[in-house]
mmCIF file of C-alpha atoms in Angstrom:
data_model
loop_
_atom_site.group_PDB
_atom_site.id
_atom_site.type_symbol
_atom_site.label_atom_id
_atom_site.label_comp_id
_atom_site.label_asym_id
_atom_site.label_seq_id
_atom_site.Cartn_x
_atom_site.Cartn_y
_atom_site.Cartn_z
ATOM 1 C CA MET A 30 -15.265 -15.912 253.220
ATOM 2 C CA ASN A 31 -12.144 -17.616 251.796
ATOM 3 C CA GLU A 32 -8.580 -16.444 252.346
ATOM 4 C CA ILE A 33 -8.070 -15.312 248.741
ATOM 5 C CA PHE A 34 -11.095 -12.961 249.002
ATOM 6 C CA LYS A 35 -9.887 -11.703 252.377
ATOM 7 C CA GLY A 36 -6.538 -10.934 250.750
ATOM 8 C CA PHE A 37 -8.232 -8.758 248.116
ATOM 9 C CA LEU A 38 -10.181 -6.895 250.796
ATOM 10 C CA SER A 39 -7.037 -6.124 252.743
ATOM 11 C CA GLN A 40 -5.675 -4.176 249.716
ATOM 12 C CA LEU A 41 -8.679 -1.802 249.609
ATOM 13 C CA ASN A 42 -8.422 1.746 250.870
ATOM 14 C CA ASP A 43 -10.356 2.911 253.974
ATOM 15 C CA VAL A 44 -13.327 4.312 251.944
ATOM 16 C CA GLU A 45 -13.636 1.091 249.921
ATOM 17 C CA SER A 46 -13.405 -1.034 253.116
ATOM 18 C CA LEU A 47 -16.264 0.932 254.689
ATOM 19 C CA GLU A 48 -18.389 0.368 251.594
ATOM 20 C CA VAL A 49 -17.652 -3.351 251.699
ATOM 21 C CA VAL A 50 -19.086 -3.510 255.212
ATOM 22 C CA SER A 51 -22.042 -1.193 254.641
ATOM 23 C CA SER A 52 -23.019 -2.929 251.369
ATOM 24 C CA ASN A 53 -22.360 -6.417 252.688
ATOM 25 C CA ILE A 54 -19.983 -7.275 249.829
ATOM 26 C CA ASP A 55 -18.959 -10.869 250.306
ATOM 27 C CA THR A 56 -18.257 -12.216 246.768
ATOM 28 C CA PHE A 57 -15.971 -11.283 243.888
ATOM 29 C CA GLU A 58 -19.040 -10.463 241.719
ATOM 30 C CA LYS A 59 -20.228 -7.874 244.269
ATOM 31 C CA LEU A 60 -16.694 -6.466 244.543
ATOM 32 C CA ILE A 61 -16.285 -5.713 240.810
ATOM 33 C CA PRO A 62 -18.611 -2.597 240.687
ATOM 34 C CA LEU A 63 -16.760 -1.147 243.634
ATOM 35 C CA LEU A 64 -13.398 -1.562 241.921
ATOM 36 C CA LEU A 65 -14.726 -0.038 238.701
ATOM 37 C CA LYS A 66 -15.243 3.246 240.598
ATOM 38 C CA ARG A 67 -11.509 3.616 240.848
ATOM 39 C CA VAL A 68 -9.592 6.023 238.628
ATOM 40 C CA HIS A 69 -9.162 4.559 235.167
ATOM 41 C CA PRO A 70 -5.536 3.309 234.703
ATOM 42 C CA ASN A 71 -5.075 5.516 231.662
ATOM 43 C CA ASN A 72 -5.802 8.598 233.804
ATOM 44 C CA VAL A 73 -3.526 7.611 236.715
ATOM 45 C CA HIS A 74 -0.474 9.048 234.911
ATOM 46 C CA ILE A 75 -2.242 12.450 234.575
ATOM 47 C CA LEU A 76 -3.270 12.349 238.244
ATOM 48 C CA ALA A 77 0.370 11.640 239.263
ATOM 49 C CA SER A 78 1.547 14.547 237.119
ATOM 50 C CA ILE A 79 -0.968 16.925 238.741
ATOM 51 C CA LEU A 80 0.110 15.832 242.230
ATOM 52 C CA LYS A 81 3.750 16.400 241.336
ATOM 53 C CA GLN A 82 2.990 19.907 240.039
ATOM 54 C CA SER A 83 1.259 20.762 243.323
ATOM 55 C CA LEU A 84 4.340 19.855 245.332
ATOM 56 C CA LEU A 85 7.144 21.202 243.162
ATOM 57 C CA PRO A 86 9.139 23.343 243.064
ATOM 58 C CA SER A 87 10.032 23.873 246.716
ATOM 59 C CA ILE A 88 12.411 26.565 248.002
ATOM 60 C CA CYS A 89 14.099 23.824 250.016
ATOM 61 C CA GLU A 90 16.350 21.778 247.625
ATOM 62 C CA GLU A 91 16.258 18.775 250.003
ATOM 63 C CA THR A 92 12.485 18.604 249.677
ATOM 64 C CA ASN A 93 12.687 18.829 245.881
ATOM 65 C CA GLU A 94 15.057 15.826 245.769
ATOM 66 C CA GLU A 95 12.852 13.745 248.076
ATOM 67 C CA ILE A 96 9.655 14.510 246.096
ATOM 68 C CA ASP A 97 11.476 13.822 242.779
ATOM 69 C CA GLN A 98 12.643 10.464 244.063
ATOM 70 C CA LEU A 99 9.133 9.511 245.132
ATOM 71 C CA PHE A 100 7.492 10.538 241.830
ATOM 72 C CA THR A 101 10.216 8.790 239.842
ATOM 73 C CA ARG A 102 8.940 5.574 241.389
ATOM 74 C CA ILE A 103 5.312 6.579 240.705
ATOM 75 C CA GLU A 104 6.087 7.410 237.028
ATOM 76 C CA LYS A 105 7.472 3.885 236.564
ATOM 77 C CA ASP A 106 4.429 2.343 238.220
ATOM 78 C CA ALA A 107 1.530 4.828 238.442
ATOM 79 C CA ASN A 108 -0.635 2.335 240.401
ATOM 80 C CA LEU A 109 1.566 3.053 243.393
ATOM 81 C CA LEU A 110 -0.793 6.021 243.902
ATOM 82 C CA PHE A 111 -3.282 3.479 245.336
ATOM 83 C CA ASP A 112 -0.733 2.159 247.851
ATOM 84 C CA LYS A 113 -1.585 3.335 251.338
ATOM 85 C CA ASN A 114 2.066 3.896 252.265
ATOM 86 C CA ILE A 115 2.639 6.040 249.160
ATOM 87 C CA GLN A 116 -0.502 8.072 249.878
ATOM 88 C CA GLU A 117 0.722 8.680 253.434
ATOM 89 C CA LYS A 118 4.106 9.664 251.997
ATOM 90 C CA ILE A 119 2.472 12.238 249.652
ATOM 91 C CA LYS A 120 0.494 13.604 252.569
ATOM 92 C CA GLU A 121 3.650 13.833 254.628
ATOM 93 C CA PHE A 122 5.502 15.672 251.855
ATOM 94 C CA THR A 123 2.671 18.210 251.536
ATOM 95 C CA THR A 124 3.047 19.165 255.182
ATOM 96 C CA LYS A 125 6.859 18.891 255.172
ATOM 97 C CA ARG A 126 7.205 21.129 252.094
ATOM 98 C CA PHE A 127 5.172 23.910 253.694
ATOM 99 C CA GLU A 128 7.100 23.743 256.976
ATOM 100 C CA ARG A 129 10.513 23.532 255.285
ATOM 101 C CA ASP A 130 9.831 26.354 252.884
ATOM 102 C CA LYS A 131 8.625 28.540 255.779
ATOM 103 C CA GLN A 132 11.804 27.718 257.752
ATOM 104 C CA VAL A 133 14.055 28.544 254.771
ATOM 105 C CA VAL A 134 12.431 31.931 254.375
ATOM 106 C CA ILE A 135 12.753 32.553 258.172
ATOM 107 C CA ASP A 136 16.436 31.514 258.140
ATOM 108 C CA ARG A 137 17.346 33.631 255.157
ATOM 109 C CA THR A 138 15.472 36.746 256.176
ATOM 110 C CA SER A 139 17.131 36.550 259.638
ATOM 111 C CA ASP A 140 20.179 38.009 257.804
ATOM 112 C CA ILE A 141 18.299 41.284 257.583
ATOM 113 C CA SER A 142 17.844 41.306 261.360
ATOM 114 C CA LYS A 143 21.559 40.567 261.826
ATOM 115 C CA LEU A 144 22.362 43.547 259.606
ATOM 116 C CA VAL A 145 20.330 45.903 261.856
ATOM 117 C CA VAL A 146 21.829 44.506 265.070
ATOM 118 C CA LEU A 147 25.384 44.705 263.660
ATOM 119 C CA MET A 148 25.003 48.337 262.639
ATOM 120 C CA GLU A 149 23.566 49.227 266.047
ATOM 121 C CA GLU A 150 26.497 47.517 267.789
ATOM 122 C CA TYR A 151 29.222 49.331 265.822
ATOM 123 C CA LEU A 152 27.512 52.725 266.013
ATOM 124 C CA ASN A 153 27.093 52.403 269.771
ATOM 125 C CA GLU A 154 30.756 51.479 270.171
ATOM 126 C CA ALA A 155 31.809 54.474 268.055
ATOM 127 C CA ILE A 156 29.705 56.819 270.111
ATOM 128 C CA SER A 157 30.902 55.343 273.365
ATOM 129 C CA SER A 158 34.607 55.424 272.475
ATOM 130 C CA ASN A 159 34.465 58.930 271.097
ATOM 131 C CA GLY A 160 32.648 60.046 274.260
ATOM 132 C CA SER A 161 35.419 58.748 276.479
ATOM 133 C CA GLY A 162 38.151 60.663 274.608
ATOM 134 C CA THR A 163 36.050 63.833 274.625
ATOM 135 C CA LYS A 164 35.554 63.586 278.381
ATOM 136 C CA ASN A 165 39.344 63.490 278.958
ATOM 137 C CA VAL A 166 39.852 66.555 276.771
ATOM 138 C CA LEU A 167 37.123 68.495 278.671
ATOM 139 C CA ASN A 168 38.808 67.638 282.012
ATOM 140 C CA ILE A 169 42.122 68.976 280.713
ATOM 141 C CA ARG A 170 40.457 72.229 279.493
ATOM 142 C CA GLU A 171 39.076 72.824 282.977
ATOM 143 C CA LYS A 172 42.534 72.416 284.407
ATOM 144 C CA ILE A 173 44.041 74.816 281.869
ATOM 145 C CA GLU A 174 41.432 77.479 282.790
ATOM 146 C CA ALA A 175 42.301 77.068 286.463
ATOM 147 C CA ILE A 176 46.060 77.594 286.049
ATOM 148 C CA ASN A 177 47.615 80.728 287.505
ATOM 149 C CA ILE A 178 50.642 81.456 285.254
ATOM 150 C CA ASN A 179 52.223 83.679 287.921
ATOM 151 C CA GLU A 180 52.354 80.860 290.458
ATOM 152 C CA ASN A 181 54.570 77.940 289.378
ATOM 153 C CA GLY A 182 52.996 78.156 285.912
ATOM 154 C CA LEU A 183 55.813 76.390 284.086
ATOM 155 C CA GLU A 184 55.556 73.315 286.248
ATOM 156 C CA ALA A 185 51.751 73.178 285.847
ATOM 157 C CA LEU A 186 52.007 73.663 282.061
ATOM 158 C CA THR A 187 54.590 70.879 281.793
ATOM 159 C CA LYS A 188 52.308 68.552 283.698
ATOM 160 C CA LEU A 189 49.386 69.508 281.441
ATOM 161 C CA GLN A 190 51.544 68.906 278.375
ATOM 162 C CA ASN A 191 52.000 65.301 279.477
ATOM 163 C CA GLU A 192 48.302 64.912 280.151
ATOM 164 C CA LEU A 193 47.468 66.340 276.729
ATOM 165 C CA ILE A 194 49.918 63.919 275.061
ATOM 166 C CA ASN A 195 48.376 61.002 276.941
ATOM 167 C CA ALA A 196 44.825 62.130 276.051
ATOM 168 C CA ALA A 197 45.739 62.579 272.383
ATOM 169 C CA SER A 198 47.265 59.081 272.360
ATOM 170 C CA LEU A 199 44.161 57.650 273.963
ATOM 171 C CA ILE A 200 41.893 59.392 271.404
ATOM 172 C CA GLU A 201 44.112 58.154 268.570
ATOM 173 C CA LYS A 202 43.989 54.619 269.861
ATOM 174 C CA GLU A 203 40.209 54.724 270.387
ATOM 175 C CA MET A 204 39.579 56.158 266.942
ATOM 176 C CA SER A 205 41.884 53.577 265.344
ATOM 177 C CA THR A 206 39.946 50.789 267.106
ATOM 178 C CA VAL A 207 36.631 52.278 266.017
ATOM 179 C CA THR A 208 37.847 52.678 262.419
ATOM 180 C CA ASP A 209 39.008 49.035 262.344
ATOM 181 C CA LYS A 210 35.710 47.847 263.719
ATOM 182 C CA LEU A 211 33.761 50.007 261.277
ATOM 183 C CA GLU A 212 35.804 48.586 258.390
ATOM 184 C CA THR A 213 35.080 45.072 259.628
ATOM 185 C CA GLY A 214 31.432 46.008 260.023
ATOM 186 C CA LYS A 215 31.353 47.461 256.529
ATOM 187 C CA THR A 216 32.617 44.134 255.115
ATOM 188 C CA LYS A 217 30.027 42.208 257.049
ATOM 189 C CA VAL A 218 27.307 44.588 255.991
ATOM 190 C CA GLN A 219 28.343 44.081 252.335
ATOM 191 C CA GLU A 220 28.221 40.325 252.869
ATOM 192 C CA LEU A 221 24.763 40.551 254.317
ATOM 193 C CA GLU A 222 23.598 42.822 251.484
ATOM 194 C CA GLU A 223 24.741 40.177 249.012
ATOM 195 C CA LYS A 224 22.881 37.483 250.894
ATOM 196 C CA VAL A 225 19.710 39.603 250.972
ATOM 197 C CA LYS A 226 20.007 40.208 247.217
ATOM 198 C CA THR A 227 20.485 36.484 246.624
ATOM 199 C CA LEU A 228 17.493 35.681 248.803
ATOM 200 C CA GLU A 229 15.319 38.168 246.900
ATOM 201 C CA ALA A 230 16.428 36.680 243.573
ATOM 202 C CA GLU A 231 15.728 33.135 244.755
ATOM 203 C CA LEU A 232 12.290 34.029 246.100
ATOM 204 C CA ASN A 233 11.421 35.781 242.813
ATOM 205 C CA LYS A 234 12.666 32.772 240.864
ATOM 206 C CA THR A 235 10.552 30.444 243.013
ATOM 207 C CA LYS A 236 7.527 32.656 242.558
ATOM 208 C CA ILE A 237 7.948 32.626 238.737
ATOM 209 C CA GLU A 238 8.513 28.825 238.755
ATOM 210 C CA ASN A 239 5.368 28.320 240.788
ATOM 211 C CA MET A 240 3.426 30.254 238.157
ATOM 212 C CA LYS A 241 4.614 28.036 235.282
ATOM 213 C CA ASP A 242 3.482 24.548 234.330
ATOM 214 C CA HIS A 243 6.612 22.362 234.677
ATOM 215 C CA LEU A 244 6.008 20.502 231.407
ATOM 216 C CA THR A 245 4.917 23.195 228.961
ATOM 217 C CA GLY A 246 6.337 26.351 230.507
ATOM 218 C CA LEU A 247 2.881 27.978 230.261
ATOM 219 C CA LEU A 248 0.966 29.552 233.128
ATOM 220 C CA THR A 249 -0.634 27.142 235.565
ATOM 221 C CA ARG A 250 -4.408 27.234 235.838
ATOM 222 C CA LYS A 251 -4.134 29.207 239.132
ATOM 223 C CA ALA A 252 -1.610 31.667 237.722
ATOM 224 C CA PHE A 253 -3.744 32.090 234.601
ATOM 225 C CA ASN A 254 -6.778 32.922 236.703
ATOM 226 C CA ASP A 255 -4.698 35.443 238.704
ATOM 227 C CA GLU A 256 -3.702 37.174 235.485
ATOM 228 C CA VAL A 257 -7.321 37.154 234.281
ATOM 229 C CA LYS A 258 -8.236 39.434 237.197
ATOM 230 C CA LYS A 259 -5.858 42.129 235.878
ATOM 231 C CA ILE A 260 -7.200 41.690 232.335
ATOM 232 C CA GLU A 261 -10.788 41.950 233.552
ATOM 233 C CA SER A 262 -9.959 45.140 235.429
ATOM 234 C CA SER A 263 -8.529 46.635 232.252
ATOM 235 C CA TYR A 264 -11.582 45.439 230.248
ATOM 236 C CA LYS A 265 -13.969 47.179 232.667
ATOM 237 C CA ARG A 266 -11.975 50.398 232.782
ATOM 238 C CA LEU A 267 -10.825 50.727 229.177
ATOM 239 C CA ASN A 268 -13.147 48.329 227.327
ATOM 240 C CA THR A 269 -10.190 46.363 225.879
ATOM 241 C CA GLN A 270 -11.559 43.683 223.586
ATOM 242 C CA TYR A 271 -10.470 40.094 223.980
ATOM 243 C CA ALA A 272 -11.509 36.551 223.183
ATOM 244 C CA VAL A 273 -11.290 33.383 225.264
ATOM 245 C CA VAL A 274 -9.970 30.382 223.268
ATOM 246 C CA PHE A 275 -10.174 26.814 224.569
ATOM 247 C CA PHE A 276 -7.825 24.289 222.843
ATOM 248 C CA ASP A 277 -7.967 20.514 223.145
ATOM 249 C CA LEU A 278 -5.575 18.066 221.406
ATOM 250 C CA ASP A 279 -7.506 15.482 219.389
ATOM 251 C CA HIS A 280 -7.255 11.760 220.184
ATOM 252 C CA PHE A 281 -4.616 12.422 222.843
ATOM 253 C CA LYS A 282 -5.421 9.219 224.773
ATOM 254 C CA LYS A 283 -4.808 7.144 221.602
ATOM 255 C CA LEU A 284 -1.491 8.931 221.086
ATOM 256 C CA ASN A 285 -0.437 8.022 224.635
ATOM 257 C CA ASP A 286 -1.558 4.447 224.197
ATOM 258 C CA THR A 287 0.293 4.109 220.862
ATOM 259 C CA TYR A 288 3.580 5.891 221.584
ATOM 260 C CA GLY A 289 3.679 6.108 225.374
ATOM 261 C CA HIS A 290 3.310 8.927 227.899
ATOM 262 C CA GLU A 291 6.767 10.300 227.196
ATOM 263 C CA CYS A 292 5.681 10.982 223.637
ATOM 264 C CA GLY A 293 2.494 12.558 224.941
ATOM 265 C CA ASP A 294 4.586 14.882 227.150
ATOM 266 C CA VAL A 295 6.695 15.916 224.084
ATOM 267 C CA VAL A 296 3.510 16.755 222.129
ATOM 268 C CA LEU A 297 2.084 18.751 225.023
ATOM 269 C CA SER A 298 5.351 20.646 225.486
ATOM 270 C CA THR A 299 5.658 21.409 221.770
ATOM 271 C CA PHE A 300 2.060 22.554 221.418
ATOM 272 C CA GLY A 301 2.560 24.814 224.455
ATOM 273 C CA LYS A 302 5.614 26.403 222.816
ATOM 274 C CA ILE A 303 3.675 26.983 219.606
ATOM 275 C CA LEU A 304 0.925 28.827 221.554
ATOM 276 C CA ASN A 305 3.397 30.815 223.648
ATOM 277 C CA LYS A 306 5.379 32.017 220.594
ATOM 278 C CA SER A 307 2.176 33.029 218.784
ATOM 279 C CA ILE A 308 0.746 35.367 221.368
ATOM 280 C CA ARG A 309 1.629 39.053 221.970
ATOM 281 C CA ASP A 310 2.634 40.762 225.222
ATOM 282 C CA LEU A 311 -0.961 41.619 226.184
ATOM 283 C CA ASP A 312 -2.147 38.037 225.682
ATOM 284 C CA ILE A 313 -1.801 35.120 228.056
ATOM 285 C CA VAL A 314 -1.953 31.347 227.599
ATOM 286 C CA GLY A 315 -2.073 28.577 230.190
ATOM 287 C CA ARG A 316 -2.403 24.828 230.564
ATOM 288 C CA TYR A 317 -5.937 24.231 231.773
ATOM 289 C CA GLY A 318 -5.419 20.557 232.618
ATOM 290 C CA GLY A 319 -4.333 17.372 230.835
ATOM 291 C CA GLU A 320 -4.391 18.108 227.074
ATOM 292 C CA GLU A 321 -6.532 21.260 227.383
ATOM 293 C CA PHE A 322 -5.122 24.797 226.962
ATOM 294 C CA ILE A 323 -6.732 28.211 227.361
ATOM 295 C CA ALA A 324 -5.711 31.585 225.947
ATOM 296 C CA ILE A 325 -6.885 35.168 226.160
ATOM 297 C CA ILE A 326 -6.279 36.976 222.867
ATOM 298 C CA HIS A 327 -6.706 40.771 222.578
ATOM 299 C CA PHE A 328 -7.782 42.300 219.258
ATOM 300 C CA ASN A 329 -9.249 45.432 217.745
ATOM 301 C CA LEU A 330 -10.644 44.031 214.525
ATOM 302 C CA ASN A 331 -12.181 40.577 214.044
ATOM 303 C CA ARG A 332 -9.648 39.793 211.269
ATOM 304 C CA GLU A 333 -6.816 40.091 213.807
ATOM 305 C CA LEU A 334 -8.379 37.305 215.900
ATOM 306 C CA LEU A 335 -9.016 35.199 212.776
ATOM 307 C CA GLN A 336 -5.385 35.626 211.655
ATOM 308 C CA PHE A 337 -4.184 34.336 215.046
ATOM 309 C CA LEU A 338 -6.455 31.280 214.952
ATOM 310 C CA LYS A 339 -5.560 30.429 211.332
ATOM 311 C CA ARG A 340 -1.864 30.783 212.092
ATOM 312 C CA ILE A 341 -2.046 28.280 214.965
ATOM 313 C CA LYS A 342 -4.104 25.868 212.828
ATOM 314 C CA SER A 343 -1.694 26.149 209.905
ATOM 315 C CA ILE A 344 1.430 25.546 212.073
ATOM 316 C CA VAL A 345 -0.008 22.447 213.738
ATOM 317 C CA VAL A 346 -1.682 20.868 210.687
ATOM 318 C CA GLU A 347 1.047 21.506 208.164
ATOM 319 C CA ASN A 348 3.864 20.158 210.334
ATOM 320 C CA SER A 349 4.662 16.986 212.270
ATOM 321 C CA PHE A 350 5.571 16.645 215.910
ATOM 322 C CA LEU A 351 8.975 14.971 216.312
ATOM 323 C CA TYR A 352 9.444 12.253 218.927
ATOM 324 C CA LYS A 353 12.774 10.413 218.719
ATOM 325 C CA ASP A 354 12.818 9.226 215.134
ATOM 326 C CA LYS A 355 9.041 9.402 214.677
ATOM 327 C CA LYS A 356 7.069 12.146 212.896
ATOM 328 C CA ILE A 357 3.582 12.324 214.431
ATOM 329 C CA LYS A 358 0.631 14.166 212.966
ATOM 330 C CA VAL A 359 -1.415 16.015 215.557
ATOM 331 C CA THR A 360 -4.674 18.055 215.296
ATOM 332 C CA PHE A 361 -6.628 20.046 217.798
ATOM 333 C CA SER A 362 -10.128 21.372 218.367
ATOM 334 C CA ALA A 363 -10.960 24.787 219.777
ATOM 335 C CA GLY A 364 -13.857 26.970 220.877
ATOM 336 C CA VAL A 365 -13.773 30.765 220.771
ATOM 337 C CA ALA A 366 -15.989 33.218 222.663
ATOM 338 C CA ILE A 367 -15.798 37.077 222.632
ATOM 339 C CA ARG A 368 -15.817 38.678 226.106
ATOM 340 C CA SER A 369 -18.077 41.565 225.110
ATOM 341 C CA SER A 370 -20.866 39.145 224.157
ATOM 342 C CA TYR A 371 -21.342 38.041 227.768
ATOM 343 C CA ASP A 372 -22.013 39.609 231.169
ATOM 344 C CA THR A 373 -19.064 37.997 232.949
ATOM 345 C CA TYR A 374 -15.741 36.396 232.234
ATOM 346 C CA GLU A 375 -17.038 33.089 233.665
ATOM 347 C CA ASN A 376 -19.920 33.053 231.163
ATOM 348 C CA THR A 377 -17.457 33.684 228.345
ATOM 349 C CA VAL A 378 -15.304 30.726 229.461
ATOM 350 C CA GLN A 379 -18.374 28.473 229.679
ATOM 351 C CA LYS A 380 -19.335 29.415 226.119
ATOM 352 C CA ALA A 381 -15.826 28.774 224.784
ATOM 353 C CA ASP A 382 -15.863 25.370 226.485
ATOM 354 C CA MET A 383 -19.239 24.557 224.919
ATOM 355 C CA LEU A 384 -17.934 25.527 221.453
ATOM 356 C CA LEU A 385 -14.884 23.353 221.990
ATOM 357 C CA TYR A 386 -17.036 20.290 222.641
ATOM 358 C CA LYS A 387 -19.177 21.194 219.630
ATOM 359 C CA ALA A 388 -16.021 21.138 217.528
ATOM 360 C CA LYS A 389 -15.082 17.709 218.917
ATOM 361 C CA GLU A 390 -18.557 16.288 218.355
ATOM 362 C CA ASN A 391 -18.550 17.601 214.746
ATOM 363 C CA GLY A 392 -15.472 15.690 213.707
ATOM 364 C CA ARG A 393 -12.553 17.406 215.551
ATOM 365 C CA ASN A 394 -9.666 19.230 213.863
ATOM 366 C CA LYS A 395 -11.601 22.498 213.702
ATOM 367 C CA ILE A 396 -12.050 25.826 215.530
ATOM 368 C CA VAL A 397 -15.688 26.883 216.190
ATOM 369 C CA LEU A 398 -16.539 30.517 216.830
ATOM 370 C CA GLU A 399 -19.691 31.793 218.577
ATOM 371 C CA ASN A 400 -21.091 33.228 215.275
ATOM 372 C CA GLY A 401 -21.117 29.695 213.813
ATOM 373 C CA MET A 402 -17.970 30.158 211.734
ATOM 374 C CA GLU A 403 -15.562 27.193 211.577
ATOM 375 C CA ILE A 404 -11.871 27.253 210.745
#
């Protein structure tokens, strides 16, 4: 086995190296089928995008910056995904992000514990200080009750007067100290309340960001499926009618090859905005993966559903997508299935997917409904 061939083998990943040994691959001709099993170069960019989405955003800003820096390198050279060191780095970031996010939440929520401890401290001091002054007053009362006015009463009263003055001064001093501490405590409590509010806002923001696809602003596939559970519950209780619509941009690979992936991202983002602005509050739309989108559209009458579909088709077909100084024509195919026609949501999705591929096989640039109608 010559040195050049050995050099090629050293660049294989662990799985490929095992297959070389088990299949007794010892020539370049035998190596070619193994290499062809790798992800197609045109799909590497999509794979990198999916990996980035799974890691971002993180609550920890430091982690976001590190991941961004890594994927900036990968976006310039997507084949870095096959580099063992890069793969280890991605694996490391996956673990690091989880640990750092968990630590950020622990650190920030510790402010709530500090609030409780602080309030306990100041209240205990107030009770303790007030108790000391009260004890002095009670001692003086007992002495007053024991005085016999007829026997050197003036002298005893004078002495008690001094003790009363001292006790009053002590109580005044103690209460002044307590008041100052409570004022300080009040300020610290307010500061902690603000921190807690900020933490709550940041956590809500992160939750919302994690639900949205970073490129299109639509729901991620996971977030979409979570929302479907609520819609299904409503469907079963109230029999709310809805349709599942699968969209797929036509010839998207060719568009990427012709104008570049940046242009492809602009088209995906624009198409996502068109869908998002066309739905109503009850409806949801998400990015299913790559150039595929999925929507749930509620309707009472069939013509309402048809109006929605025709409106989307009209907007896309009658306008051009703008990328830099280029006007690009884009079309899409879609499949539509009505929930009430099937036993489960999953069966409805499968049917919509089948109708989408029927639309693509029959020439693209069309929407196919389960009743055979085409738009």
